[in-house]
XYZ file of C-alpha atoms in Angstrom:
787
model
C 2.378 -17.014 -30.118
C 1.170 -16.284 -26.560
C 1.882 -18.960 -23.965
C -1.069 -20.881 -22.582
C 0.507 -21.888 -19.267
C 3.405 -21.089 -16.947
C 5.278 -17.816 -16.652
C 4.148 -15.290 -19.254
C 0.697 -16.825 -19.826
C -2.643 -15.226 -18.928
C -4.927 -17.965 -17.593
C -8.184 -16.761 -16.092
C -8.058 -16.127 -12.363
C -9.077 -19.348 -10.643
C -10.263 -17.503 -7.503
C -12.838 -15.570 -9.518
C -15.035 -18.656 -9.799
C -15.925 -18.536 -6.111
C -16.101 -14.734 -6.029
C -18.427 -14.455 -9.019
C -20.705 -17.247 -7.795
C -21.077 -15.799 -4.315
C -18.932 -18.445 -2.634
C -16.178 -16.229 -1.286
C -15.438 -16.609 2.408
C -15.190 -13.089 3.814
C -14.963 -12.357 7.513
C -18.527 -11.048 7.679
C -19.723 -14.331 6.142
C -18.357 -16.118 9.186
C -20.400 -16.656 12.343
C -19.557 -18.614 15.466
C -22.273 -20.343 17.443
C -23.372 -18.238 20.376
C -21.551 -15.110 19.255
C -22.483 -11.685 20.581
C -22.200 -8.393 18.717
C -20.168 -5.240 19.291
C -21.163 -1.647 18.768
C -18.652 1.112 19.444
C -19.734 4.445 20.809
C -17.557 6.933 18.984
C -16.788 10.547 19.698
C -18.783 13.168 17.823
C -16.370 15.926 18.841
C -12.797 16.293 17.623
C -11.241 17.318 20.909
C -12.680 17.157 24.393
C -12.231 16.152 28.007
C -14.220 13.128 29.146
C -15.775 14.090 32.474
C -17.948 11.036 32.847
C -19.464 8.001 31.124
C -22.752 6.802 32.609
C -23.542 3.311 31.353
C -26.197 2.327 33.923
C -29.226 2.809 31.714
C -27.559 1.101 28.774
C -26.417 -1.864 30.859
C -29.985 -2.464 32.014
C -31.358 -2.729 28.472
C -32.486 -6.093 27.091
C -29.820 -8.290 25.541
C -26.807 -6.347 26.814
C -23.962 -8.659 27.805
C -21.348 -6.139 28.928
C -20.257 -2.552 28.400
C -16.587 -1.663 28.238
C -14.868 1.671 28.851
C -11.211 2.567 29.274
C -11.205 1.464 32.919
C -11.532 -2.120 31.697
C -8.206 -1.746 29.904
C -6.054 -0.603 32.795
C -2.712 -2.347 32.455
C -3.344 -3.124 28.775
C -0.936 -1.651 26.255
C -1.846 0.863 23.597
C -1.961 0.181 19.875
C 1.716 0.179 18.843
C 3.442 2.014 16.029
C 5.607 -0.207 13.847
C 8.219 2.342 12.791
C 10.280 4.847 14.756
C 11.714 7.931 13.066
C 14.740 9.842 14.331
C 14.677 13.590 13.765
C 17.347 15.933 12.403
C 18.966 16.234 15.834
C 19.099 12.475 16.372
C 16.139 12.381 18.770
C 13.370 9.809 18.630
C 9.980 11.012 17.434
C 7.286 11.925 19.931
C 5.107 8.841 20.308
C 1.925 9.187 22.367
C -0.017 6.243 23.712
C -2.853 5.108 21.453
C -5.435 3.618 23.839
C -7.940 0.993 22.737
C -10.765 3.073 24.192
C -10.330 6.797 24.819
C -8.683 7.635 28.132
C -9.538 10.997 29.658
C -9.798 12.802 26.318
C -11.112 12.300 22.830
C -8.841 13.451 20.023
C -10.779 12.999 16.783
C -14.306 12.469 15.555
C -14.725 8.706 15.390
C -12.461 7.760 18.302
C -13.890 4.870 20.322
C -15.095 5.839 23.808
C -17.099 2.788 24.882
C -18.217 -0.544 23.493
C -21.425 -2.465 24.005
C -21.603 -6.258 23.713
C -25.146 -7.513 23.147
C -27.055 -10.473 21.781
C -27.750 -8.755 18.447
C -26.185 -5.912 16.521
C -29.382 -3.846 16.819
C -29.553 -4.295 20.593
C -25.895 -3.256 20.887
C -26.543 -0.147 18.813
C -29.629 0.789 20.837
C -27.751 0.408 24.102
C -24.836 2.509 22.872
C -27.262 5.335 22.163
C -28.390 5.161 25.797
C -24.908 5.795 27.201
C -24.732 9.257 28.740
C -21.482 11.069 27.925
C -20.249 14.176 29.695
C -17.587 15.755 27.459
C -16.235 19.290 27.614
C -15.362 20.518 24.159
C -11.811 21.762 23.658
C -10.475 23.791 20.725
C -9.537 21.480 17.863
C -6.450 21.824 15.707
C -6.849 20.711 12.089
C -4.483 22.846 10.020
C -0.928 21.514 10.191
C 0.885 24.828 10.096
C -1.464 26.282 12.722
C -0.825 23.227 14.889
C 2.869 24.144 15.098
C 2.300 27.740 16.213
C 3.233 28.424 19.835
C 0.138 28.420 21.993
C -1.839 26.207 19.649
C -4.044 23.604 21.389
C -2.094 20.407 21.968
C -3.543 17.149 20.752
C -1.615 15.319 23.487
C -1.045 17.161 26.740
C 1.916 14.958 27.676
C 3.891 15.920 24.546
C 5.986 19.049 24.221
C 4.132 20.166 21.075
C 2.135 18.886 18.114
C 5.345 18.151 16.203
C 5.932 14.416 15.950
C 9.319 14.847 14.276
C 11.342 17.213 12.102
C 13.193 14.935 9.665
C 15.932 15.953 7.251
C 17.459 13.807 4.537
C 20.212 13.753 3.597
C 21.167 16.130 6.403
C 24.798 16.230 5.283
C 23.655 17.551 1.885
C 21.705 20.485 3.251
C 24.344 23.212 2.930
C 25.426 22.011 -0.518
C 21.811 21.991 -1.721
C 21.239 25.490 -0.367
C 24.369 26.736 -2.139
C 23.436 25.038 -5.418
C 19.983 26.615 -5.399
C 21.384 30.019 -4.521
C 23.832 29.871 -7.443
C 21.563 28.228 -10.013
C 20.801 29.804 -13.382
C 17.114 29.101 -12.856
C 15.009 27.964 -9.884
C 11.409 26.836 -10.176
C 9.356 26.896 -6.984
C 6.000 25.239 -6.514
C 3.718 24.927 -3.497
C 1.188 22.132 -3.682
C -1.180 19.945 -1.703
C -1.393 16.169 -1.863
C -5.008 15.814 -0.830
C -6.181 13.599 2.009
C -7.921 10.428 0.794
C -10.127 7.693 2.230
C -9.419 4.252 0.775
C -13.007 2.891 0.822
C -12.333 -0.747 -0.101
C -15.482 -2.548 -1.162
C -15.464 -4.683 2.002
C -15.467 -2.687 5.253
C -13.401 -3.882 8.192
C -14.728 -6.790 10.275
C -13.455 -8.520 13.429
C -14.539 -11.682 15.213
C -12.817 -12.466 18.488
C -13.076 -15.963 19.949
C -11.682 -17.594 23.076
C -11.358 -21.261 24.026
C -11.335 -21.503 27.802
C -10.304 -25.164 27.713
C -7.033 -24.425 25.923
C -6.558 -20.751 26.697
C -6.283 -20.032 22.981
C -7.513 -16.788 21.439
C -8.506 -16.481 17.780
C -9.093 -13.327 15.797
C -10.770 -13.415 12.390
C -10.089 -10.102 10.686
C -9.914 -8.252 7.394
C -6.146 -7.845 7.309
C -3.449 -7.675 4.657
C -0.886 -9.175 7.053
C -2.254 -11.459 9.785
C 1.165 -12.388 11.184
C 2.003 -8.735 11.834
C -1.337 -8.254 13.589
C -0.586 -11.291 15.747
C 2.876 -9.983 16.598
C 1.816 -6.424 17.428
C -1.400 -7.271 19.231
C -0.137 -10.301 21.088
C 3.235 -9.008 22.204
C 2.632 -5.287 22.668
C -1.059 -4.840 23.464
C -2.663 -7.853 25.101
C 0.387 -9.795 26.243
C -0.734 -13.050 24.601
C 2.075 -15.460 23.627
C 2.071 -16.032 19.897
C 1.481 -19.782 20.264
C -1.760 -18.974 22.106
C -3.008 -16.483 19.540
C -4.249 -17.334 16.061
C -5.093 -14.656 13.489
C -7.089 -15.628 10.418
C -7.598 -13.337 7.459
C -9.746 -15.155 4.879
C -10.947 -13.651 1.618
C -10.534 -9.871 1.832
C -12.446 -7.498 -0.417
C -9.728 -4.971 -1.189
C -7.295 -3.206 1.067
C -5.282 -0.512 -0.748
C -3.096 -0.171 2.351
C -5.815 0.647 4.836
C -6.008 -2.995 6.002
C -2.267 -3.308 6.650
C -2.467 -1.797 10.080
C -3.313 -3.185 13.496
C -6.471 -1.436 14.648
C -7.870 -0.958 18.134
C -11.055 -2.800 17.116
C -8.993 -5.972 16.588
C -7.433 -5.794 20.030
C -10.784 -5.000 21.598
C -12.535 -7.966 19.953
C -9.827 -10.379 21.072
C -9.820 -8.982 24.612
C -13.622 -8.887 24.940
C -14.041 -12.476 23.754
C -11.947 -13.689 26.668
C -13.684 -11.460 29.210
C -17.138 -12.500 27.997
C -16.099 -16.111 27.334
C -17.882 -16.109 24.008
C -17.249 -15.040 20.462
C -17.900 -11.372 19.680
C -18.297 -9.801 16.234
C -17.989 -6.277 14.855
C -18.784 -5.244 11.296
C -17.978 -1.678 10.377
C -20.655 0.401 8.770
C -19.611 2.568 5.857
C -20.088 5.641 8.049
C -17.723 4.177 10.639
C -15.208 3.373 7.922
C -15.039 7.003 6.846
C -14.094 8.104 10.366
C -12.095 5.130 11.634
C -10.158 3.574 8.725
C -6.724 5.138 8.401
C -6.746 7.951 5.837
C -4.056 8.518 3.209
C -1.757 11.234 1.789
C -2.419 14.730 3.289
C 0.877 16.497 2.579
C 1.519 20.196 2.004
C 4.803 20.782 0.197
C 7.057 23.483 -1.156
C 9.497 22.132 -3.740
C 12.333 23.945 -5.488
C 14.093 22.666 -8.610
C 17.386 24.299 -9.572
C 18.785 24.106 -13.120
C 22.022 25.262 -14.716
C 22.295 27.324 -17.888
C 21.949 24.204 -20.032
C 18.775 23.081 -18.230
C 20.455 20.287 -16.329
C 18.959 19.597 -12.916
C 21.465 20.562 -10.224
C 19.463 20.405 -6.990
C 16.059 19.671 -5.451
C 14.872 20.946 -2.080
C 11.530 20.123 -0.488
C 9.774 21.223 2.671
C 6.752 19.094 3.579
C 4.192 19.111 6.366
C 2.748 15.605 6.763
C -0.413 14.996 8.750
C -0.236 12.101 11.228
C -3.751 12.616 12.568
C -4.361 12.179 16.284
C -2.270 9.008 16.781
C 0.523 7.156 15.040
C -0.820 4.331 12.925
C 1.330 1.254 12.243
C 3.549 2.541 9.426
C 2.554 6.209 9.465
C 5.939 7.745 10.405
C 7.721 5.930 7.557
C 5.401 7.054 4.760
C 6.486 10.725 4.436
C 10.118 9.909 5.293
C 11.781 6.714 4.077
C 9.051 5.827 1.570
C 8.934 9.364 0.205
C 12.278 11.098 0.706
C 14.274 8.244 -0.826
C 12.302 8.577 -4.078
C 12.854 12.304 -4.598
C 15.489 11.629 -7.251
C 12.804 10.191 -9.492
C 14.084 9.046 -12.874
C 16.650 11.838 -12.937
C 20.355 12.272 -12.260
C 19.972 15.293 -9.963
C 23.221 15.380 -7.952
C 21.982 17.159 -4.822
C 18.712 16.594 -2.952
C 17.478 17.623 0.466
C 14.122 16.640 1.918
C 12.649 18.133 5.079
C 9.490 16.660 6.582
C 7.619 17.912 9.623
C 5.105 15.333 10.847
C 2.241 16.924 12.734
C -0.427 15.702 15.152
C -3.922 17.072 14.493
C -7.434 16.304 15.732
C -8.195 14.106 12.731
C -8.312 10.396 11.905
C -4.821 8.840 11.869
C -3.126 8.858 8.465
C -1.073 5.964 7.087
C -0.114 4.169 3.883
C -2.508 4.330 0.943
C -1.768 2.688 -2.419
C 1.770 3.827 -3.235
C 2.495 5.217 0.241
C 5.002 8.048 -0.109
C 5.932 7.232 -3.692
C 2.876 9.028 -5.176
C 3.644 12.080 -3.044
C 7.265 12.178 -4.237
C 6.330 11.639 -7.880
C 3.616 14.288 -7.820
C 5.946 16.944 -6.418
C 8.753 16.178 -8.808
C 6.731 15.764 -11.978
C 4.676 18.880 -11.355
C 7.694 21.092 -10.682
C 9.427 19.774 -13.817
C 6.401 20.699 -15.920
C 6.325 24.145 -14.346
C 10.052 24.557 -15.046
C 9.459 23.661 -18.690
C 6.780 26.368 -18.884
C 9.046 28.972 -17.301
C 11.982 28.054 -19.544
C 9.888 27.728 -22.693
C 11.171 24.218 -23.450
C 9.506 20.933 -24.325
C 8.663 19.049 -21.083
C 9.504 15.668 -22.608
C 12.867 16.873 -23.909
C 13.639 18.388 -20.490
C 12.958 15.047 -18.854
C 14.954 13.059 -21.392
C 17.924 15.392 -20.978
C 18.039 14.612 -17.270
C 17.202 10.891 -17.278
C 19.467 8.410 -15.531
C 20.949 6.333 -18.343
C 23.649 4.217 -16.682
C 22.938 1.437 -14.178
C 23.399 0.608 -11.395
C 22.837 4.197 -10.303
C 23.356 5.389 -6.732
C 21.036 8.317 -6.015
C 21.903 11.133 -3.590
C 19.037 9.921 -1.379
C 20.589 6.598 -0.397
C 19.043 4.092 -2.797
C 20.608 2.316 -5.762
C 18.601 1.640 -8.911
C 19.837 -1.714 -10.197
C 18.362 -1.518 -13.671
C 16.027 0.478 -15.921
C 15.625 2.134 -19.306
C 13.646 5.360 -18.983
C 14.160 6.409 -22.580
C 12.670 3.115 -23.744
C 9.467 3.603 -21.760
C 9.210 7.195 -23.020
C 9.747 5.964 -26.583
C 6.971 3.429 -26.113
C 4.681 6.095 -24.659
C 5.279 8.426 -27.594
C 4.397 5.583 -29.938
C 1.209 4.729 -27.998
C 0.068 8.331 -27.534
C 0.540 9.619 -31.083
C 1.905 12.962 -29.932
C 2.277 14.051 -33.554
C -1.493 13.949 -33.979
C -2.306 15.858 -30.822
C -2.678 19.289 -32.389
C -5.286 17.940 -34.779
C -7.199 16.460 -31.851
C -6.898 19.773 -30.001
C -8.312 21.636 -32.982
C -11.255 19.251 -33.128
C -11.964 19.823 -29.440
C -11.797 23.572 -29.979
C -14.476 23.282 -32.664
C -16.695 21.698 -30.013
C -16.073 24.501 -27.542
C -13.633 22.499 -25.418
C -10.019 23.002 -24.392
C -7.791 19.992 -24.919
C -4.626 19.327 -22.957
C -1.821 16.785 -22.980
C 0.115 15.853 -19.852
C 3.174 13.625 -19.675
C 5.250 12.431 -16.745
C 7.514 9.643 -15.614
C 7.749 7.829 -12.290
C 9.894 5.394 -10.403
C 8.974 3.556 -7.240
C 10.749 1.406 -4.692
C 8.909 -1.862 -4.013
C 9.394 -4.700 -1.581
C 10.351 -2.548 1.448
C 13.498 -4.471 2.315
C 16.077 -5.735 3.257
C 15.318 -6.243 6.924
C 18.722 -5.166 8.210
C 18.470 -1.871 6.320
C 14.901 -1.009 7.289
C 15.740 -1.995 10.863
C 18.441 0.663 10.896
C 15.869 3.115 9.527
C 13.443 2.463 12.388
C 11.299 -0.516 11.316
C 10.231 -2.559 14.319
C 9.689 -5.753 12.314
C 11.558 -7.768 9.721
C 10.394 -7.383 6.141
C 11.263 -10.751 4.632
C 8.736 -13.239 3.307
C 8.244 -16.962 3.733
C 6.864 -20.019 1.979
C 6.422 -23.681 2.783
C 5.999 -26.043 -0.161
C 4.446 -29.394 0.729
C 4.398 -32.053 -1.978
C 1.795 -34.764 -1.553
C 2.544 -38.404 -2.335
C 0.604 -38.236 -5.597
C 2.492 -35.178 -6.853
C 0.198 -32.299 -5.998
C 1.559 -29.343 -4.057
C 0.260 -27.142 -1.275
C 2.086 -23.827 -0.988
C 1.685 -21.975 2.296
C 2.730 -18.372 1.894
C 3.107 -15.455 4.273
C 1.905 -13.163 1.489
C -1.811 -12.346 1.539
C -4.140 -12.037 -1.423
C -6.943 -9.472 -1.370
C -7.480 -8.955 -5.077
C -4.004 -9.519 -6.508
C -4.681 -12.961 -8.031
C -2.070 -14.917 -6.055
C -3.988 -18.174 -6.400
C -3.469 -17.909 -10.154
C -0.047 -16.323 -10.601
C 1.844 -18.138 -7.827
C 1.055 -21.611 -9.282
C 2.235 -20.386 -12.679
C 5.720 -19.888 -11.242
C 5.968 -23.251 -9.520
C 4.351 -25.138 -12.388
C 6.948 -23.686 -14.751
C 9.793 -24.748 -12.471
C 8.603 -28.349 -12.187
C 6.786 -28.795 -15.492
C 3.405 -29.823 -14.105
C -0.095 -28.479 -14.585
C -1.016 -25.428 -12.514
C -4.169 -27.179 -11.284
C -1.950 -29.453 -9.185
C -0.887 -26.525 -6.993
C -2.951 -25.047 -4.172
C -2.125 -21.757 -2.460
C -2.842 -21.356 1.265
C -2.542 -17.985 2.979
C -4.036 -15.837 5.682
C -3.983 -18.189 8.686
C -1.156 -17.888 11.198
C -1.839 -21.463 12.343
C -1.170 -22.797 8.853
C 1.426 -20.606 7.168
C 4.945 -19.719 8.297
C 5.678 -16.322 9.804
C 5.432 -13.776 7.029
C 5.018 -10.039 6.593
C 1.944 -9.946 4.364
C 1.088 -7.973 1.254
C 1.736 -4.276 0.672
C 4.315 -2.177 -1.145
C 4.028 -4.274 -4.348
C 6.059 -6.993 -2.657
C 4.075 -10.215 -3.106
C 5.798 -11.667 -6.159
C 9.191 -10.003 -5.724
C 9.522 -11.101 -2.093
C 6.859 -13.753 -1.452
C 7.296 -15.268 -4.894
C 11.053 -15.422 -4.392
C 10.526 -17.325 -1.129
C 8.384 -19.827 -3.042
C 11.076 -20.190 -5.678
C 13.714 -20.895 -3.027
C 11.509 -23.451 -1.287
C 10.673 -25.130 -4.606
C 14.367 -25.255 -5.511
C 14.942 -27.187 -2.287
C 12.102 -29.535 -3.236
C 13.570 -30.121 -6.683
C 17.065 -30.754 -5.323
C 15.764 -33.398 -2.922
C 13.533 -34.927 -5.587
C 16.549 -35.208 -7.889
C 18.350 -37.229 -5.218
C 15.394 -39.601 -4.956
C 15.177 -39.859 -8.751
C 18.887 -40.581 -8.901
C 18.467 -43.544 -6.554
C 15.495 -44.816 -8.534
C 17.500 -44.688 -11.768
C 20.826 -45.723 -10.204
C 22.553 -42.527 -11.309
C 24.345 -39.575 -9.795
C 22.076 -36.760 -8.692
C 24.438 -34.377 -10.497
C 23.308 -35.981 -13.772
C 19.587 -35.635 -13.120
C 17.560 -33.165 -15.175
C 13.941 -32.089 -14.647
C 11.868 -31.000 -17.610
C 8.125 -31.074 -18.254
C 7.474 -33.027 -15.070
C 9.944 -35.797 -15.883
C 13.324 -36.579 -14.318
C 15.915 -37.981 -16.684
C 19.561 -38.960 -16.643
C 21.531 -36.652 -18.914
C 22.751 -38.390 -22.059
C 20.559 -41.487 -21.567
C 16.974 -42.569 -22.180
C 16.369 -43.267 -18.504
C 13.504 -41.295 -17.001
C 11.003 -41.286 -14.178
C 7.867 -39.189 -13.821
C 7.373 -36.495 -11.196
C 4.512 -38.460 -9.600
C 6.637 -41.582 -9.280
C 9.352 -39.641 -7.469
C 6.911 -37.943 -5.102
C 5.305 -41.295 -4.284
C 8.738 -42.740 -3.580
C 9.396 -39.858 -1.189
C 6.566 -41.128 1.018
C 6.953 -44.849 0.240
C 10.750 -45.098 0.521
C 11.278 -48.710 -0.511
C 13.875 -48.052 -3.172
C 16.435 -45.757 -1.571
C 18.459 -45.836 1.662
C 16.916 -43.787 4.477
C 20.330 -42.966 5.903
C 20.982 -40.799 2.829
C 17.584 -39.161 2.352
C 14.834 -38.766 4.921
C 11.265 -39.499 3.796
C 8.828 -36.801 2.794
C 8.992 -33.843 0.466
C 8.351 -30.548 2.247
C 10.572 -27.475 2.433
C 10.413 -23.955 3.866
C 12.310 -20.876 2.762
C 12.547 -17.335 4.047
C 13.572 -14.698 1.524
C 15.005 -11.334 2.570
C 15.747 -9.183 -0.502
C 19.096 -7.525 -1.060
C 17.457 -4.330 -2.300
C 14.173 -2.736 -3.267
C 12.884 -3.347 -6.763
C 12.443 -0.273 -8.968
C 9.545 -0.330 -11.422
C 9.400 2.741 -13.610
C 7.347 4.116 -16.444
C 6.047 6.986 -18.531
C 2.403 8.094 -18.534
C 0.348 10.405 -20.728
C -3.108 11.842 -20.311
C -5.343 13.785 -22.691
C -8.217 15.789 -21.271
C -10.988 18.016 -22.458
C -12.067 20.970 -20.328
C -15.451 22.608 -20.718
C -14.838 26.358 -21.086
C -18.151 27.269 -19.480
C -18.152 24.970 -16.442
C -14.569 23.830 -15.834
C -15.645 20.181 -16.079
C -12.684 17.909 -16.913
C -13.133 14.788 -19.023
C -10.351 12.238 -19.403
C -10.239 11.380 -23.108
C -7.169 9.130 -23.126
C -4.926 7.589 -20.461
C -1.767 5.760 -21.497
C 0.775 3.920 -19.374
C 4.096 2.431 -20.483
C 5.588 0.533 -17.540
C 8.751 -1.456 -16.907
C 7.886 -4.153 -14.367
C 10.765 -6.459 -15.193
C 9.714 -10.002 -16.036
C 5.953 -10.559 -16.203
C 4.330 -13.717 -14.821
C 0.705 -13.061 -15.817
C 0.166 -10.152 -18.260
C -3.599 -10.130 -17.737
C -3.270 -9.715 -13.975
C -0.665 -6.994 -14.486
C -3.048 -5.162 -16.809
C -5.748 -5.368 -14.161
C -3.468 -4.066 -11.432
C -2.449 -1.097 -13.575
C -6.081 -0.393 -14.520
C -7.079 -0.316 -10.852
C -4.202 1.975 -9.945
C -5.027 4.343 -12.791
C -8.631 4.539 -11.604
C -7.548 5.401 -8.079
C -5.002 7.945 -9.278
C -7.591 9.630 -11.475
C -9.955 9.583 -8.518
C -7.432 11.518 -6.448
C -6.669 13.937 -9.262
C -10.243 14.820 -10.182
C -12.723 13.764 -7.541
C -11.625 12.603 -4.104
C -10.914 14.884 -1.187
C -11.337 14.370 2.544
C -12.384 17.655 4.141
C -12.506 18.728 7.796
C -13.950 21.983 9.050
C -12.146 24.132 11.616
C -13.841 22.272 14.479
C -12.500 18.919 13.283
C -15.833 17.705 11.913
C -15.434 15.421 8.898
C -17.523 17.060 6.186
C -16.879 14.369 3.574
C -18.129 11.511 5.753
C -20.266 9.632 3.219
C -20.490 8.913 -0.485
C -22.872 11.847 -0.692
C -19.922 14.160 -0.028
C -16.868 12.087 -0.960
C -16.769 11.533 -4.725
C -15.424 8.165 -5.813
C -14.536 7.557 -9.475
C -17.216 5.758 -11.463
C -16.982 3.919 -14.754
C -18.175 6.940 -16.720
C -15.377 9.062 -15.229
C -12.745 6.849 -16.855
C -11.615 6.223 -20.445
C -10.491 2.927 -21.886
C -6.945 2.629 -20.626
C -4.051 1.927 -22.962
C -1.318 0.050 -21.108
C 1.940 -1.549 -22.142
C 4.622 -3.405 -20.215
C 6.800 -4.641 -23.058
C 9.814 -2.572 -21.926
C 11.320 -5.063 -19.515
C 14.605 -4.642 -17.669
C 14.568 -7.559 -15.216
C 15.428 -6.979 -11.581
C 18.968 -8.188 -11.002
C 18.678 -9.411 -7.418
C 15.626 -11.668 -7.131
C 15.332 -15.079 -8.799
C 12.283 -14.143 -10.863
C 13.586 -10.822 -12.193
C 10.248 -9.202 -11.252
C 9.728 -5.704 -9.873
C 6.158 -5.147 -8.643
C 3.164 -3.587 -10.361
C 0.323 -3.081 -7.900
C 0.834 0.585 -7.097
C 2.270 1.974 -10.333
C -0.985 3.278 -11.768
C -1.805 5.231 -8.622
C 1.691 6.737 -8.592
C 2.031 7.749 -12.221
C -1.453 9.006 -13.035
C -2.147 12.035 -10.768
C 0.644 14.244 -12.185
C -0.212 13.307 -15.756
C -3.833 14.386 -15.189
C -2.851 17.681 -13.556
C -0.199 18.345 -16.209
C -2.828 17.778 -18.898
C -5.351 20.127 -17.296
C -2.762 22.892 -16.876
C -1.756 22.398 -20.504
C -5.395 22.719 -21.586
C -5.979 25.871 -19.565
C -2.846 27.498 -20.927
C -3.950 26.682 -24.464
C -7.052 28.745 -23.720
C -5.004 31.731 -22.588
C -5.059 31.233 -18.810
C -1.833 32.217 -17.075
C -1.815 29.202 -14.777
C 0.984 26.812 -13.837
C -0.685 24.715 -11.141
C -4.094 23.697 -9.797
C -4.361 21.671 -6.597
C -6.110 18.321 -6.530
C -8.898 17.405 -6.725
C -9.494 19.293 -9.961
C -13.150 19.974 -9.343
C -15.065 22.024 -11.921
C -15.133 25.024 -9.573
C -11.356 24.952 -9.070
C -10.678 24.561 -12.765
C -13.172 27.296 -13.676
C -11.539 29.641 -11.163
C -8.098 28.867 -12.613
C -9.386 29.628 -16.130
C -10.320 33.105 -15.027
C -6.662 33.941 -14.470
C-alpha cells in the first residue's frame, strides 16, 4: 500500500497553492519605493570597433536619471569565470576580460554597450534609442573550425588565437587508444552535431539593485539558481563589496534549466548603478533580450570512433570535439565540455581505453554554458549514436550489443577517472523491455505501414554524474569555488522547525520533498516544517541548485543537521526521564527509554530546550538549532534505459513521437510524484532538442532564431503520454539518503533514443542512412529518406 507521508510518499506539492493562485513572489513582482528602470542598449552587430557613443541627446530626454557606458566602470572588474581548465601541455586556458559594458569593441549581437536609467521603463527605452553609436563593422567568426584557421578574425585582439584551450583526457591513454583503434577488428566512426539551444525558462531574467546609504549595504534581488555564488563572484571579483555588506535574494524563480546558474553582467550593473544613483533600479528582460543575452547551451561538433574486437567487445573510444564558448567565458562554461563531458564517455560500458580531445573556441556569438544535463547529454548522445551505428554495420541487435558490454560489477573504476559506486544496467534494460513490449513492435510497424507511415524503434542507455563534488577533487580540476551544501535546522519551542538551506528551488518541489525527509527522521507531521532558501542574509553559505544535486547534497546536509538536533534532544529527554541518553529512542515523535514505559513527546522536549528548568545548564546549553555542511565523497550515478517509437510520414518527413519510455535508477526515492514530474520535464526538453529546437546564426553573426517565430519549442501536441518507471533502485552508497539525482535524466537519455528511432524507421523504408543531425526537422528527415 502506498505511503501517505514521509519518505516514499507522494503528497501534493505545497508550493503549488501559491503558484496556482497567483501568489508567487517572483522578482518582477517586487518593487521598491522610488525605484528607477534600466534599459540596456545592445549591439546589433556581431563584431565591431566602437568609435564613439554620443549620449547627449538621450541624457536630455524627460525622465532620464543617468546614462552609463564603459567609462563609468574603469577600475571595476570583469564578470569572472568560475572554472579554469588546463590544456594538454599544462597551460592555463586563455581567459579574456568580460566587461560589464562593452569596452572598445562589441563581440556578439546582444552585448551591452550602454545603459539608461530613467523614471519609467518606457522612458528608458526611448532614451536608449536616442543614443548615437559609431561602430565600424569587423568580420565576424561564427564557425568553430573556421575560427581556428590561421588568419581568421580574432574575437579578442589580446589573445593569441580563438582557441580557449586544447584539452586531452586521459592524456596518458592517448597512444594506447590510438594503437587499439588501429588494431581493432572493427571501427565505427561517426561525425555529429549537438545543436545549440536556448533555455527559454518561463520567467525571463530580472534584477533589482538597491543601496542603503545609511548602512552602506547593497542588495540585489535576482532570478538566480545560486544566490550565494552570485554574491561571492560579484562582491569579491567584480565590485569589490565585502560579503557582509552585500545581500543577494533570489525569491520564487520560474524555471532555470541551468541558464540562471551564472553570474551575469546585468546583475553587477544593477548593484553598481543603485549605489551611484542612490536609489533602487530595476531591469526586466524582454523575451527578445533573453534570446540574445541568456547563456546558450550545447553547441558541440564531434567525431567519435568506437573500436570493437572480433567478438564485438568494446576495446576503445576516441573523440574529437569542438566546443563553442561564444564571445566570453560564462561562469561554468569551460567545465561543461571537459570534466562534465569527458568523464562520462565510458557510459554504462566497460570500455578499457578512452581518449577525449576537446578544443574550446571563441566565436562572435552569445556565451555558451550549462544547460540541463551540461556535458552529460553531449557524452551520452555521442556514445549511444555510435553504438547504434556499430550495430547496423555489424548486423547485430543493438540491445544485445549494449548488454554484452555493460558494466556488471561494482564499484567500477572507469578509464576516465570516475568510480561508479553502484548500479544494475541489465535490470533497467529488463524493465524497459517489459514496458516497451518489444515483441509486439513488428505488428505495430505493420499497422503504421498500412497507414502510409514508417515506424521506428530506438533504444539507448545513459549514465550521469550528479552532485558535482567533492570540493577537494573539483578544486584540483579547476573549480574556483567549493561545491558542498549547507543547512541550518532551527527548532522552535513548540516543536515546529525552520530549515534554512543553501539549495535553491525553482520548480523542483523542495518545499514538499525536504520536509518529507526530516518528518520521517523525527516522526512529526510535514506541516510542522518550513523551508527557507534564496536569501544570503537568512541561509548559510551554500552552492545552490544545479547538476541534480539538491537532495543528494543539500538533503544530506539537512540530514546531518537534523541528526545533531536529535542527538541533543535525546540528551534533554534523558534528563527529563532521568535516564541515560544512550537508552533514549525516538519514534513517531516520541522519546522513550528503551525497555521501559517512560516517554516524553517531541513538543515537550523542544519546549524544555528553551525553558530549561529541568536539566543542568552546565551539561546542555539552551536552544535547539544546528548547522551542517555536507561535502560528498563522490558523484552520484543515476542510470537508465530509454526507448522511443516514432512514425515518419513518407511524403513530408514529419516525425511523430508515438511512445516514449524511461526506466531509471535514481537510488532511493523520496517523492515518486515529483520524480515523475522531473523526468517528464526532462523528456520534453530532450525531445525538443531532438526534433525542434536549434539556435542558428548566419555568417555575419546575426541570430536568425531570435524569437519564438523562428525557434521552435516543444508543445503539448508534440509529445506523447510518457511511460516512466523508477522501481530499479540501487541506492547510492556514500550519502545518508541513498539518493542519486533525477532532474536532468530525461534530457540526457531522450535525444539519442529519438534519433535512433528515426534512423530505424528510415532504414525500414529502404533508406541507406545511419545518422541524421538534430533537430530532425521534416526537411532533414525527407532529405535523408532520399538516400
